[in-house]
Coordinates of C-alpha atoms in Angstrom, one line a residue:
Chain A
M1 CA 87.3 -46.2 38.7
N2 CA 84.4 -47.7 37.1
R3 CA 82.6 -47.6 40.3
W4 CA 82.9 -43.9 40.6
I5 CA 81.5 -43.5 37.1
V6 CA 78.6 -45.5 37.9
L7 CA 77.8 -43.8 40.9
S8 CA 78.1 -40.4 39.1
L9 CA 75.9 -41.5 36.5
S10 CA 73.3 -42.7 38.9
I11 CA 73.5 -39.6 40.8
I12 CA 72.9 -37.6 37.4
V13 CA 70.0 -39.8 36.5
L14 CA 68.4 -39.6 39.8
G15 CA 68.8 -35.8 39.9
S16 CA 67.3 -35.5 36.4
G17 CA 64.4 -37.7 37.3
L18 CA 63.7 -35.7 40.5
L19 CA 63.8 -32.5 38.4
V20 CA 61.5 -33.7 35.9
Y21 CA 59.1 -35.0 38.8
S22 CA 59.0 -31.8 40.6
W23 CA 58.8 -29.7 37.3
R24 CA 55.6 -31.9 36.5
R25 CA 54.2 -31.4 40.0
S26 CA 54.4 -27.7 39.7
S27 CA 52.7 -27.7 36.0
P28 CA 49.5 -29.6 36.4
P29 CA 47.2 -26.3 36.5
M30 CA 48.5 -25.2 33.3
D31 CA 48.1 -28.6 31.6
R32 CA 44.6 -28.9 33.2
E33 CA 43.7 -25.6 31.7
I34 CA 45.0 -26.4 28.3
E35 CA 43.1 -29.6 28.4
S36 CA 39.9 -27.9 29.5
E37 CA 40.4 -25.3 26.6
Q38 CA 40.8 -28.1 24.1
A39 CA 37.7 -29.7 25.5
T40 CA 35.8 -26.5 25.3
A41 CA 37.0 -25.9 21.6
K42 CA 35.9 -29.3 20.5
E43 CA 32.5 -28.6 22.1
V44 CA 32.3 -25.4 20.3
A45 CA 33.3 -27.0 17.0
R46 CA 30.5 -29.8 17.6
D47 CA 27.9 -27.1 18.3
V48 CA 28.9 -25.1 15.2
R49 CA 28.8 -28.3 13.1
S50 CA 25.3 -29.1 14.5
L51 CA 24.1 -25.6 14.0
K52 CA 25.3 -25.7 10.2
R53 CA 23.6 -28.8 9.7
E54 CA 20.3 -27.4 11.3
L55 CA 20.6 -24.5 8.9
A56 CA 21.1 -26.6 5.8
R57 CA 18.1 -28.5 6.9
I58 CA 15.9 -25.4 7.4
K59 CA 17.1 -24.1 4.0
A60 CA 16.1 -27.4 2.3
T61 CA 12.6 -27.3 3.6
P62 CA 10.1 -24.4 2.6
A63 CA 8.1 -23.6 5.6
K64 CA 4.5 -23.5 4.9
V65 CA 2.0 -21.4 6.8
V66 CA -1.7 -22.1 6.5
L67 CA -4.0 -19.1 7.3
V68 CA -6.9 -20.1 9.2
E69 CA -9.5 -17.6 10.5
P70 CA -9.9 -18.4 14.2
N71 CA -13.6 -18.1 14.5
G72 CA -14.3 -20.2 11.4
V73 CA -16.0 -17.6 9.3
D74 CA -15.4 -17.8 5.6
S75 CA -13.6 -14.3 5.0
N76 CA -14.5 -14.3 1.2
A77 CA -18.3 -14.7 1.4
G78 CA -18.9 -13.3 4.9
E79 CA -21.0 -16.6 5.5
E80 CA -20.6 -19.2 8.3
A81 CA -18.1 -22.0 7.6
Q82 CA -16.7 -25.1 9.3
P83 CA -14.6 -24.2 12.2
G84 CA -10.9 -23.9 11.0
T85 CA -11.8 -23.0 7.5
A86 CA -8.7 -21.7 5.6
F87 CA -9.9 -18.2 4.5
S88 CA -6.7 -17.5 2.6
A89 CA -4.4 -19.4 0.3
E90 CA -1.5 -21.3 1.8
V91 CA 1.6 -19.0 2.2
A92 CA 4.8 -20.6 1.4
L93 CA 7.6 -18.6 3.0
P94 CA 10.9 -18.8 0.6
A95 CA 13.3 -21.5 1.5
G96 CA 15.3 -20.4 4.4
E97 CA 13.5 -17.4 5.5
A98 CA 11.9 -19.1 8.3
A99 CA 15.4 -18.9 10.0
A100 CA 14.8 -15.9 12.0
G101 CA 18.0 -13.6 12.4
V102 CA 19.3 -14.5 9.0
V103 CA 20.6 -11.4 7.6
E104 CA 20.0 -11.1 3.9
Q105 CA 20.1 -8.7 0.9
L106 CA 16.8 -8.6 -0.6
T107 CA 15.6 -7.1 -3.7
P108 CA 12.7 -4.7 -3.5
E109 CA 10.4 -7.3 -4.7
E110 CA 11.7 -10.1 -2.1
Q111 CA 11.2 -7.5 0.7
S112 CA 7.7 -6.5 -0.2
Q113 CA 6.9 -10.3 -0.5
R114 CA 8.5 -10.8 3.0
I115 CA 6.6 -7.9 4.5
A116 CA 3.3 -9.1 3.0
T117 CA 3.9 -12.8 4.1
E118 CA 4.6 -11.3 7.7
L119 CA 1.3 -9.3 7.6
D120 CA -0.6 -12.5 6.3
V121 CA 0.8 -14.4 9.4
R122 CA -0.3 -11.5 11.6
L123 CA -3.8 -11.5 10.3
A124 CA -4.0 -15.2 10.4
G125 CA -3.1 -15.0 14.2
E126 CA -5.7 -12.4 15.0
G127 CA -9.4 -12.9 16.0
R128 CA -12.3 -11.1 14.3
D129 CA -13.9 -7.9 15.7
A130 CA -17.2 -8.9 13.9
E131 CA -18.6 -5.4 14.2
W132 CA -15.8 -3.3 13.0
S133 CA -14.7 -6.1 10.3
S134 CA -17.8 -6.1 8.5
A135 CA -18.4 -2.2 8.6
T136 CA -14.8 -1.7 7.3
R137 CA -15.2 -4.2 4.7
Q138 CA -18.2 -2.5 3.3
K139 CA -16.4 0.8 3.3
I140 CA -13.4 -0.6 1.4
L141 CA -15.7 -2.1 -1.1
D142 CA -17.6 1.4 -1.5
V143 CA -14.4 3.4 -1.6
M144 CA -13.3 0.9 -4.3
A145 CA -16.3 1.2 -6.5
A146 CA -16.3 5.1 -6.2
S147 CA -12.6 5.6 -6.7
L148 CA -11.2 2.8 -8.6
P149 CA -14.0 1.4 -10.8
A150 CA -11.4 -0.3 -13.2
A151 CA -10.0 -2.6 -10.5
S152 CA -11.7 -5.9 -9.6
V153 CA -11.9 -6.5 -5.7
V154 CA -10.7 -10.2 -5.7
E155 CA -10.6 -10.3 -1.9
A156 CA -11.5 -8.1 1.0
E157 CA -11.2 -9.3 4.4
C158 CA -10.9 -7.7 8.0
A159 CA -9.8 -9.4 11.2
E160 CA -9.1 -7.2 14.2
S161 CA -6.4 -4.6 13.7
M162 CA -6.0 -4.7 9.9
C163 CA -7.8 -5.6 6.6
R164 CA -6.4 -7.4 3.5
V165 CA -7.7 -6.2 0.2
V166 CA -6.7 -7.9 -2.9
L167 CA -7.2 -5.9 -6.2
G168 CA -7.1 -7.4 -9.9
H169 CA -6.0 -5.1 -12.7
Q170 CA -6.2 -5.2 -16.5
Q171 CA -2.9 -3.6 -16.9
V172 CA 0.2 -3.2 -14.8
A173 CA -0.1 0.6 -15.4
E174 CA -3.4 0.8 -13.3
Q175 CA -1.3 -0.1 -10.2
A176 CA 0.2 3.2 -10.2
E177 CA -3.3 4.8 -9.6
V178 CA -4.2 2.7 -6.5
A179 CA -2.7 4.7 -3.9
L180 CA -3.4 8.1 -5.4
A181 CA -7.0 7.4 -5.6
I182 CA -7.7 6.1 -2.0
Q183 CA -4.9 6.9 0.3
A184 CA -6.4 10.1 1.8
T185 CA -10.2 8.3 2.2
P186 CA -11.2 6.5 5.4
P187 CA -10.4 3.6 6.1
F188 CA -7.2 3.8 3.9
S189 CA -6.3 7.1 5.7
S190 CA -5.2 5.1 8.8
G191 CA -2.4 3.5 7.0
V192 CA -1.7 1.1 4.0
F193 CA 0.9 -1.3 3.0
Y194 CA 0.9 -1.8 -0.9
H195 CA 2.3 -5.1 -2.2
Y196 CA 2.5 -5.1 -6.0
E197 CA 2.5 -8.3 -8.0
K198 CA 3.5 -7.2 -11.6
N199 CA 4.4 -10.6 -13.1
A200 CA 1.1 -12.5 -12.1
E201 CA -1.1 -13.7 -14.9
Q202 CA -3.5 -10.8 -13.9
P203 CA -1.3 -7.9 -12.2
R204 CA -2.6 -7.8 -8.6
T205 CA -2.0 -5.3 -5.7
T206 CA -2.7 -6.3 -2.2
L207 CA -3.5 -3.8 0.4
Y208 CA -2.9 -4.2 4.2
V209 CA -5.2 -1.6 5.6
L210 CA -4.7 -0.5 9.2
R211 CA -7.3 -0.1 11.8
E212 CA -7.1 3.3 13.4
G213 CA -4.8 3.3 16.4
S214 CA -3.1 0.1 15.2
T215 CA 0.6 0.1 13.7
F216 CA 2.3 -1.9 11.3
R217 CA 5.4 -2.6 13.5
T218 CA 5.3 -4.9 16.6
E219 CA 6.1 -3.7 20.0
D220 CA 9.5 -5.2 19.7
E221 CA 10.1 -3.4 16.4
A222 CA 8.8 -0.2 17.8
Q223 CA 11.0 -0.5 20.9
A224 CA 14.1 -1.1 18.7
L225 CA 13.9 2.2 16.9
Chain B
M1 CA 43.0 -18.7 23.7
I2 CA 39.1 -19.0 24.3
K3 CA 39.6 -16.3 26.6
A4 CA 41.0 -14.3 23.8
I5 CA 38.3 -15.0 21.5
R6 CA 35.8 -14.2 23.9
N7 CA 37.4 -10.7 24.4
I8 CA 37.6 -10.2 20.9
C9 CA 33.8 -11.0 20.2
S10 CA 33.0 -8.7 23.1
V11 CA 34.8 -5.6 21.6
A12 CA 33.3 -6.5 18.1
M13 CA 29.8 -6.7 19.5
C14 CA 30.3 -3.4 21.2
A15 CA 31.6 -1.9 17.9
V16 CA 28.5 -3.2 16.2
A17 CA 26.1 -1.8 18.8
L18 CA 27.9 1.5 18.5
V19 CA 27.5 1.5 14.5
S20 CA 24.1 0.5 14.5
T21 CA 23.1 3.3 17.1
A22 CA 25.0 5.7 14.9
S23 CA 23.2 4.9 11.6
A24 CA 19.8 5.8 13.0
A25 CA 19.2 9.4 11.7
E26 CA 16.3 12.0 11.7
D27 CA 16.3 14.8 9.1
G28 CA 14.3 17.9 9.6
Y29 CA 12.8 20.1 7.2
S30 CA 11.0 23.5 7.1
G31 CA 7.7 23.9 5.5
T32 CA 9.2 26.6 3.4
V33 CA 10.6 23.9 1.0
C34 CA 7.0 22.7 0.3
N35 CA 5.7 23.6 -3.2
P36 CA 1.8 24.0 -4.2
T37 CA 0.5 21.1 -6.1
T38 CA -1.6 23.0 -8.5
S39 CA -1.0 26.4 -10.3
T40 CA -4.2 27.8 -8.8
D41 CA -2.8 27.2 -5.3
V42 CA 0.5 29.3 -5.9
S43 CA -1.4 32.6 -5.2
K44 CA -2.9 31.3 -1.9
L45 CA 0.4 30.3 -0.2
S46 CA 2.9 32.5 1.7
Y47 CA 6.1 31.5 3.6
S48 CA 7.6 32.2 6.9
Q49 CA 9.7 31.2 9.9
F50 CA 6.3 29.1 10.6
G51 CA 6.7 27.3 7.2
V52 CA 4.0 27.5 4.5
H53 CA 0.7 28.9 5.3
N54 CA -2.8 29.5 3.5
T55 CA -3.8 33.0 3.0
A56 CA -6.8 32.4 0.9
A57 CA -10.7 31.9 1.6
S58 CA -10.3 28.3 0.2
A59 CA -8.2 25.1 1.0
A60 CA -4.9 24.7 -0.5
S61 CA -2.5 21.7 -0.9
V62 CA 1.3 21.6 -0.9
A63 CA 3.8 18.7 -1.6
C64 CA 6.7 18.4 0.6
G65 CA 9.7 16.0 -0.4
A66 CA 12.5 14.4 1.7
N67 CA 15.5 12.4 0.6
P68 CA 16.1 9.4 3.1
I69 CA 19.4 7.4 2.6
L70 CA 18.8 5.3 -0.3
G71 CA 17.3 1.8 0.9
A72 CA 17.1 2.9 4.4
D73 CA 14.0 2.0 6.4
V74 CA 12.0 4.8 7.1
N75 CA 10.3 4.3 10.4
R76 CA 8.7 7.6 11.1
I77 CA 7.3 10.6 9.3
Q78 CA 6.0 13.5 11.6
A79 CA 4.7 17.0 10.4
T80 CA 4.1 19.8 12.9
V81 CA 1.1 21.8 11.8
Y82 CA -1.0 24.8 13.0
D83 CA -4.8 24.3 12.5
R84 CA -6.7 27.7 13.1
N85 CA -9.8 26.7 11.0
A86 CA -12.7 25.2 13.2
A87 CA -14.5 23.6 10.4
T88 CA -11.6 21.9 8.4
N89 CA -8.5 20.0 9.7
V90 CA -4.9 20.0 8.3
C91 CA -4.4 16.7 6.7
C92 CA -1.0 15.4 5.4
T93 CA -0.9 12.2 3.2
M94 CA 2.6 10.8 4.1
M95 CA 4.3 8.3 1.7
V96 CA 7.0 6.0 1.5
L97 CA 8.0 5.3 -2.2
N98 CA 10.1 2.9 -4.2
A99 CA 12.4 3.8 -7.0
D100 CA 9.4 3.8 -9.6
G101 CA 7.6 6.2 -7.6
L102 CA 5.0 3.6 -6.4
T103 CA 3.6 3.9 -2.9
L104 CA 5.1 1.5 -0.6
G105 CA 3.3 2.6 2.5
S106 CA 1.0 5.7 3.1
A107 CA -1.2 7.3 5.7
A108 CA -3.1 10.5 6.0
P109 CA -3.2 11.7 9.5
C110 CA -5.3 14.9 10.2
S111 CA -5.1 17.7 13.0
A112 CA -7.6 17.2 15.8
G113 CA -9.6 20.2 15.6
S114 CA -8.5 23.7 15.7
G115 CA -6.4 25.9 18.3
A116 CA -3.7 28.2 19.0
A117 CA -0.9 25.4 19.7
S118 CA 1.0 23.5 17.0
Q119 CA -0.2 19.7 16.4
L120 CA 1.9 16.9 15.5
L121 CA 0.9 14.4 12.8
S122 CA 2.6 10.9 12.5
F123 CA 3.0 7.8 10.6
V124 CA 5.1 4.7 11.3
P125 CA 5.3 2.8 8.0
P126 CA 5.9 -0.8 7.8
V127 CA 9.6 -2.0 7.5
N128 CA 10.6 -0.7 4.2
A129 CA 13.8 0.0 1.9
S130 CA 12.5 3.1 0.5
S131 CA 13.8 5.3 -2.2
S132 CA 12.1 8.4 -1.3
V133 CA 9.4 10.1 0.9
A134 CA 6.6 12.4 -0.1
M135 CA 4.2 14.2 1.8
V136 CA 1.0 16.1 0.4
C137 CA -0.6 18.3 2.9
T138 CA -4.1 20.2 2.6
I139 CA -3.9 23.6 4.4
P140 CA -7.4 24.9 5.5
A141 CA -8.5 28.4 4.5
I142 CA -7.8 31.6 6.6
S143 CA -10.6 31.7 9.3
G144 CA -11.1 34.7 11.4
G145 CA -7.9 36.1 10.3
Q146 CA -6.1 33.3 11.5
L147 CA -3.8 31.3 9.4
S148 CA -3.1 27.4 9.3
H149 CA 0.4 26.2 8.6
V150 CA 2.5 23.3 7.6
T151 CA 5.6 24.5 9.8
T152 CA 8.2 21.5 9.8
Y153 CA 8.4 17.9 9.1
R154 CA 10.8 15.2 9.8
V155 CA 11.8 11.8 8.6
R156 CA 13.5 9.2 10.6
T157 CA 15.5 6.1 9.4
T158 CA 17.5 3.5 10.6

């Protein structure tokens, strides 16, 4: 009797073993897929952690852009200077803004500052069309003297596709007169971006004046429209 | 699981692309909505299907407003004009303004000589979050019985 019981149990155990073995043989593809997905998920999580660390590092480090006139001409005086002379102040991009593609909600002042910074960078990257540059600079000074005598021209420089003019004012109210006084007169009629600094010690307006035929937007921006 | 996430992301990206395409807009206006900039110009101007035109022997100016979506990026302003005066051009100062009325960007394109056909004046401002758009056009005097017009203008935003 005992022998039959032992034999039956042995058959049951062997049968169960065979069933489990055959089931495991048929299931490996699914197991492998799960393992592969788990590995991919770990990899993605590692990448995300790495990107977060990189973003935190960029946010913590303000990027500095030094504007250097390529041909080494001192833009303020129009005289020869040492090659590589910085012709404008260092421009510190606000922390974190160096990360391209970061979508932020900006105040109008912040947006204006960002555009001004971008145009400064563009100017710094341009060469200098000597003939056009000096002729246009002189025209700008003439128009300013005739149309905005109360404003002081702190800086006026031209590169290849654009000029940058910094005006100082005695009062913030004078800033409202700037565009009205000059916008229809060449070279300002080609296009101007106005950046107003009201809270500076002396109110300042920076004008980015387009050369005729140039545009404010890059080719990529224009194509995206 | 990963495949499901990928599919969801693809659908989301398509939706974002569709929404951003749909958010681009261009509003058109007739020159008949333009107003004289000074009281002396009132009597010089007349209006028709060709917008506003100058019937006087001296130039006249008109101001034309537009109302883009608040905070939108105004990426192009255009005006269609007729210049029938060989001595003077039709010039339009196009401005993108902030809420205080200060000019963020401006340009003053002019017609290129006179002729029978209409001409297109255009300005692509820098990236902006404008509050409004303004345009001030100078329309030359009548010349040989021929009238100069500001017929239509358009403001495109994204």
